[in-house]
Short mmCIF file of C-alpha atoms in Angstrom, two decimals:
data_model
loop_
_atom_site.label_atom_id
_atom_site.label_comp_id
_atom_site.label_asym_id
_atom_site.label_seq_id
_atom_site.Cartn_x
_atom_site.Cartn_y
_atom_site.Cartn_z
CA UNK A 170 -56.91 57.29 16.34
CA UNK A 171 -56.19 57.80 12.05
CA UNK A 172 -60.58 58.24 11.55
CA UNK A 173 -60.12 60.16 8.30
CA UNK A 174 -57.28 57.70 7.02
CA UNK A 175 -56.09 57.60 3.42
CA UNK A 176 -59.33 60.35 3.11
CA UNK A 177 -59.38 63.57 0.91
CA UNK A 178 -61.26 66.12 2.80
CA UNK A 179 -61.90 69.77 1.01
CA UNK A 180 -62.98 72.47 3.95
CA UNK A 181 -65.31 74.79 2.16
CA UNK A 182 -64.43 78.49 3.91
CA UNK A 183 -61.24 76.58 5.79
CA UNK A 184 -58.97 79.35 6.44
CA UNK A 185 -60.32 80.49 9.29
CA UNK A 186 -62.71 80.05 12.73
CA UNK A 187 -64.79 76.72 12.39
CA UNK A 188 -63.19 75.76 9.44
CA UNK A 189 -59.13 75.96 10.21
CA UNK A 190 -59.99 74.16 12.77
CA UNK A 191 -61.68 71.46 11.01
CA UNK A 192 -58.67 71.39 8.60
CA UNK A 193 -56.33 70.87 11.78
CA UNK A 194 -58.56 67.89 13.28
CA UNK A 195 -59.33 66.34 9.68
CA UNK A 196 -55.07 66.17 9.61
CA UNK A 197 -54.88 65.03 12.65
CA UNK A 198 -57.04 61.86 11.70
CA UNK A 199 -54.77 60.90 8.75
CA UNK A 200 -56.64 63.05 6.34
CA UNK A 201 -55.39 64.98 2.80
CA UNK A 202 -57.07 68.30 3.50
CA UNK A 203 -57.96 71.01 1.35
CA UNK A 204 -59.04 74.15 2.43
CA UNK A 205 -60.91 77.29 0.02
CA UNK A 206 -62.05 80.98 0.61
CA UNK A 207 -61.42 84.12 -1.22
CA UNK A 208 -57.88 85.58 0.86
CA UNK A 209 -54.98 84.02 0.23
CA UNK A 210 -52.75 84.90 3.25
CA UNK A 211 -54.44 82.63 5.78
CA UNK A 212 -55.39 80.07 3.35
CA UNK A 213 -51.38 79.65 2.37
CA UNK A 214 -50.41 80.49 6.00
CA UNK A 215 -52.89 77.68 7.18
CA UNK A 216 -51.13 75.19 4.68
CA UNK A 217 -48.00 75.85 5.62
CA UNK A 218 -48.95 74.73 9.22
CA UNK A 219 -50.21 71.88 8.37
CA UNK A 220 -47.72 70.65 6.13
CA UNK A 221 -45.08 71.68 9.33
CA UNK A 222 -46.73 69.35 11.21
CA UNK A 223 -46.39 66.46 8.69
CA UNK A 224 -49.81 66.61 7.36
CA UNK A 225 -50.72 66.91 3.43
CA UNK A 226 -52.48 70.53 2.48
CA UNK A 227 -53.74 72.66 -0.54
CA UNK A 228 -55.04 75.99 -0.27
CA UNK A 229 -57.60 76.70 -3.08
CA UNK A 230 -58.31 80.15 -3.35
CA UNK A 231 -61.78 80.97 -4.41
CA UNK A 232 -65.30 82.74 -3.69
CA UNK A 233 -68.10 80.50 -2.67
CA UNK A 234 -70.53 82.98 -2.74
CA UNK A 235 -69.88 82.20 -6.92
CA UNK A 236 -71.18 79.21 -7.62
CA UNK A 237 -68.58 78.72 -10.74
CA UNK A 238 -65.85 79.67 -7.63
CA UNK A 239 -67.89 76.99 -5.54
CA UNK A 240 -67.93 74.27 -8.13
CA UNK A 241 -64.16 74.59 -9.71
CA UNK A 242 -62.83 74.40 -5.74
CA UNK A 243 -64.24 71.02 -5.76
CA UNK A 244 -62.68 70.19 -9.36
CA UNK A 245 -59.18 71.72 -8.52
CA UNK A 246 -59.39 69.45 -5.56
CA UNK A 247 -60.05 66.36 -7.44
CA UNK A 248 -57.30 67.36 -10.04
CA UNK A 249 -54.63 67.53 -7.44
CA UNK A 250 -55.90 63.77 -5.74
CA UNK A 251 -57.24 62.52 -8.28
CA UNK A 252 -60.63 62.20 -5.75
CA UNK A 253 -63.03 63.86 -3.00
CA UNK A 254 -64.24 61.48 -0.23
CA UNK A 255 -65.43 64.72 2.62
CA UNK A 256 -67.02 68.03 2.29
CA UNK A 257 -67.34 70.58 4.99
CA UNK A 258 -69.47 73.55 4.27
CA UNK A 259 -68.02 76.11 6.41
CA UNK A 260 -68.25 79.32 5.34
CA UNK A 261 -70.45 81.47 6.58
CA UNK A 262 -71.80 85.34 6.04
CA UNK A 263 -73.31 86.96 9.40
CA UNK A 264 -73.79 90.75 8.50
CA UNK A 265 -76.80 92.02 10.11
CA UNK A 266 -80.22 92.60 8.40
CA UNK A 267 -83.72 92.37 9.79
CA UNK A 268 -86.99 92.32 7.81
CA UNK A 269 -87.50 95.43 7.48
CA UNK A 270 -84.10 97.14 7.00
CA UNK A 271 -82.43 94.39 5.08
CA UNK A 272 -81.78 95.40 1.35
CA UNK A 273 -82.23 92.98 -1.74
CA UNK A 274 -78.43 93.38 -1.90
CA UNK A 275 -77.70 91.93 1.41
CA UNK A 276 -80.24 89.21 0.86
CA UNK A 277 -78.49 87.87 -2.51
CA UNK A 278 -75.45 88.41 -0.07
CA UNK A 279 -76.81 85.91 2.40
CA UNK A 280 -77.95 83.40 -0.33
CA UNK A 281 -74.99 83.41 -2.07
CA UNK A 282 -72.69 82.92 0.61
CA UNK A 283 -74.75 80.70 3.22
CA UNK A 284 -76.81 78.40 0.85
CA UNK A 285 -75.83 78.59 -2.96
CA UNK A 286 -71.98 78.25 -2.75
CA UNK A 287 -72.51 75.40 -0.70
CA UNK A 288 -75.39 74.08 -3.17
CA UNK A 289 -72.83 74.11 -6.23
CA UNK A 290 -69.97 72.78 -3.79
CA UNK A 291 -72.50 69.30 -2.96
CA UNK A 292 -73.46 69.28 -6.27
CA UNK A 293 -69.74 69.05 -7.57
CA UNK A 294 -68.74 66.99 -4.68
CA UNK A 295 -71.34 63.97 -5.44
CA UNK A 296 -70.89 64.17 -8.64
CA UNK A 297 -67.51 62.83 -8.42
CA UNK A 298 -68.58 60.41 -5.70
CA UNK A 299 -71.37 58.81 -8.00
CA UNK A 300 -69.33 58.96 -10.82
CA UNK A 301 -66.78 57.01 -8.95
CA UNK A 302 -69.27 54.60 -7.42
CA UNK A 303 -67.56 55.59 -4.42
CA UNK A 304 -69.13 56.49 -0.79
CA UNK A 305 -68.62 59.93 0.81
CA UNK A 306 -69.75 62.27 3.26
CA UNK A 307 -70.72 65.96 3.75
CA UNK A 308 -71.33 68.11 6.59
CA UNK A 309 -73.17 71.23 6.12
CA UNK A 310 -72.20 73.85 9.55
CA UNK A 311 -75.15 75.26 10.46
CA UNK A 312 -76.65 77.73 12.84
CA UNK A 313 -79.02 77.12 15.85
CA UNK A 314 -80.82 80.36 14.76
CA UNK A 315 -82.34 78.78 11.74
CA UNK A 316 -85.08 77.29 14.04
CA UNK A 317 -86.01 81.36 14.22
CA UNK A 318 -83.41 83.34 15.41
CA UNK A 319 -82.81 86.63 16.57
CA UNK A 320 -84.63 89.61 14.74
CA UNK A 321 -81.59 91.11 13.58
CA UNK A 322 -80.41 88.45 11.41
CA UNK A 323 -83.44 87.58 9.26
CA UNK A 324 -81.58 86.85 5.77
CA UNK A 325 -78.96 85.07 7.78
CA UNK A 326 -81.86 82.51 9.07
CA UNK A 327 -83.61 82.73 5.54
CA UNK A 328 -80.38 81.35 4.08
CA UNK A 329 -79.21 79.17 6.71
CA UNK A 330 -82.40 77.05 7.16
CA UNK A 331 -82.62 76.38 3.63
CA UNK A 332 -79.20 74.95 3.96
CA UNK A 333 -80.79 72.76 6.73
CA UNK A 334 -83.48 71.61 4.08
CA UNK A 335 -81.00 71.12 1.14
CA UNK A 336 -79.27 68.45 4.15
CA UNK A 337 -82.06 66.69 4.46
CA UNK A 338 -83.26 66.27 0.79
CA UNK A 339 -79.41 65.98 -0.55
CA UNK A 340 -78.84 63.39 1.91
CA UNK A 341 -81.87 61.39 1.32
CA UNK A 342 -81.53 61.56 -2.52
CA UNK A 343 -78.32 59.80 -2.40
CA UNK A 344 -78.30 57.47 0.22
CA UNK A 345 -78.61 54.53 -2.04
CA UNK A 346 -75.54 56.25 -3.10
CA UNK A 347 -74.15 55.27 0.10
CA UNK A 348 -73.27 59.44 0.22
CA UNK A 349 -74.01 60.34 3.84
CA UNK A 350 -74.76 64.24 4.40
CA UNK A 351 -75.39 65.76 7.94
CA UNK A 352 -75.66 69.59 9.31
CA UNK A 353 -74.81 71.11 12.55
CA UNK A 354 -76.65 73.89 14.04
CA UNK A 355 -74.14 75.27 16.24
CA UNK A 356 -74.81 77.75 18.71
CA UNK A 357 -72.79 81.05 19.81
CA UNK A 358 -69.11 80.04 18.91
CA UNK A 359 -65.43 82.50 19.34
CA UNK A 360 -64.08 82.72 15.94
CA UNK A 361 -62.07 85.81 14.61
CA UNK A 362 -65.08 86.56 12.46
CA UNK A 363 -67.66 86.29 15.78
CA UNK A 364 -64.89 89.15 17.05
CA UNK A 365 -65.28 90.95 14.13
CA UNK A 366 -68.93 90.85 13.57
CA UNK A 367 -69.47 91.95 17.48
CA UNK A 368 -67.40 94.70 17.28
CA UNK A 369 -68.77 95.94 13.94
CA UNK A 370 -72.93 95.39 14.80
CA UNK A 371 -72.78 95.57 18.41
CA UNK A 372 -69.30 97.96 19.30
CA UNK A 373 -68.32 95.25 21.84
CA UNK A 374 -65.27 95.78 23.70
CA UNK A 375 -62.36 93.68 24.36
CA UNK A 376 -64.23 91.80 27.29
CA UNK A 377 -67.34 90.80 24.82
CA UNK A 378 -66.30 87.11 25.38
CA UNK A 379 -66.26 87.10 29.04
CA UNK A 380 -69.50 88.92 29.23
CA UNK A 381 -71.36 86.66 26.66
CA UNK A 382 -70.16 83.56 29.08
CA UNK A 383 -71.55 84.73 31.92
CA UNK A 384 -75.03 84.76 30.48
CA UNK A 385 -74.29 81.67 28.64
CA UNK A 386 -75.41 77.86 30.70
CA UNK A 387 -72.02 76.32 30.67
CA UNK A 388 -70.05 79.67 31.18
CA UNK A 389 -67.93 79.59 27.77
CA UNK A 390 -68.69 80.20 24.34
CA UNK A 391 -68.28 77.45 21.80
CA UNK A 392 -64.88 76.36 21.00
CA UNK A 393 -64.40 75.44 17.63
CA UNK A 394 -62.08 72.67 18.23
CA UNK A 395 -64.62 70.75 20.03
CA UNK A 396 -67.13 71.40 16.69
CA UNK A 397 -64.10 70.05 14.75
CA UNK A 398 -64.08 66.70 16.43
CA UNK A 399 -67.44 66.07 16.01
CA UNK A 400 -67.30 67.26 12.24
CA UNK A 401 -64.51 64.71 11.92
CA UNK A 402 -66.82 62.25 13.88
CA UNK A 403 -69.75 62.74 11.20
CA UNK A 404 -66.74 62.58 8.70
CA UNK A 405 -65.90 59.42 9.66
CA UNK A 406 -66.93 55.82 9.75
CA UNK A 407 -67.27 55.63 13.15
CA UNK A 408 -70.45 58.16 12.90
CA UNK A 409 -72.16 54.50 11.06
CA UNK A 410 -75.10 55.13 8.48
CA UNK A 411 -76.18 58.20 9.76
CA UNK A 412 -77.22 60.32 7.04
CA UNK A 413 -79.82 63.23 6.89
CA UNK A 414 -79.34 64.95 10.52
CA UNK A 415 -79.35 68.32 11.43
CA UNK A 416 -77.74 68.51 14.65
CA UNK A 417 -78.24 71.19 17.10
CA UNK A 418 -74.55 71.66 18.63
CA UNK A 419 -75.54 74.34 21.44
CA UNK A 420 -75.82 74.72 25.37
CA UNK A 421 -79.60 76.46 24.88
CA UNK A 422 -82.10 73.44 24.82
CA UNK A 423 -84.95 74.33 21.94
CA UNK A 424 -88.37 74.55 23.34
CA UNK A 425 -87.08 75.04 26.66
CA UNK A 426 -88.36 77.08 28.82
CA UNK A 427 -88.07 78.77 32.13
#
């Protein structure tokens, strides 16, 4: 359909999981795509895949927990393509911690990856958009746990709830610049990172996805490709004027009780 024809899209944390799915979907819809992340192997492999499919793609090596590297990742995209039209913040840290056992170091790590990095990537992207007096779109991948979450996700919830608030604040601040900023509160999703988390923190076996699916209303976990299609819609002009929305993309209904 070409929803993103002639758009330049940066997917922060885009080398695997939801971010990689967004990159694939954006290329299919006509965008030139850059993906950023710490590890070059999956990043370069994804770029090779996208290029082989006829897309225009770039890997940017960046640790998005570092504010300067987050900003520099946007600058590298602008240097390569001349501008940035769309930003997706999909990097996420989900290591476990409760209110009682979270260390200051773990808390700071969550703030750095889940809030500080997106803040400064947005800062750099919006600066380019406003300097060119051009419209743009940003989508932040948040979490349904930002509403409260499980006790073992205390620092994650704190950081992601901050990202939800930032999404609304920045959208309000830049609505007259025609920069639309929205967020997705995604639910439990089958990604490489979630697989590693389940095994490392919950002793999960090879069948954890099947066991989890049996406990969910739709009988399956969320799929990165489904989320990616919705992200592309929000990045595109097809989503109209919507901005400042943090959408619950989940199969459990907030406030619903049995």
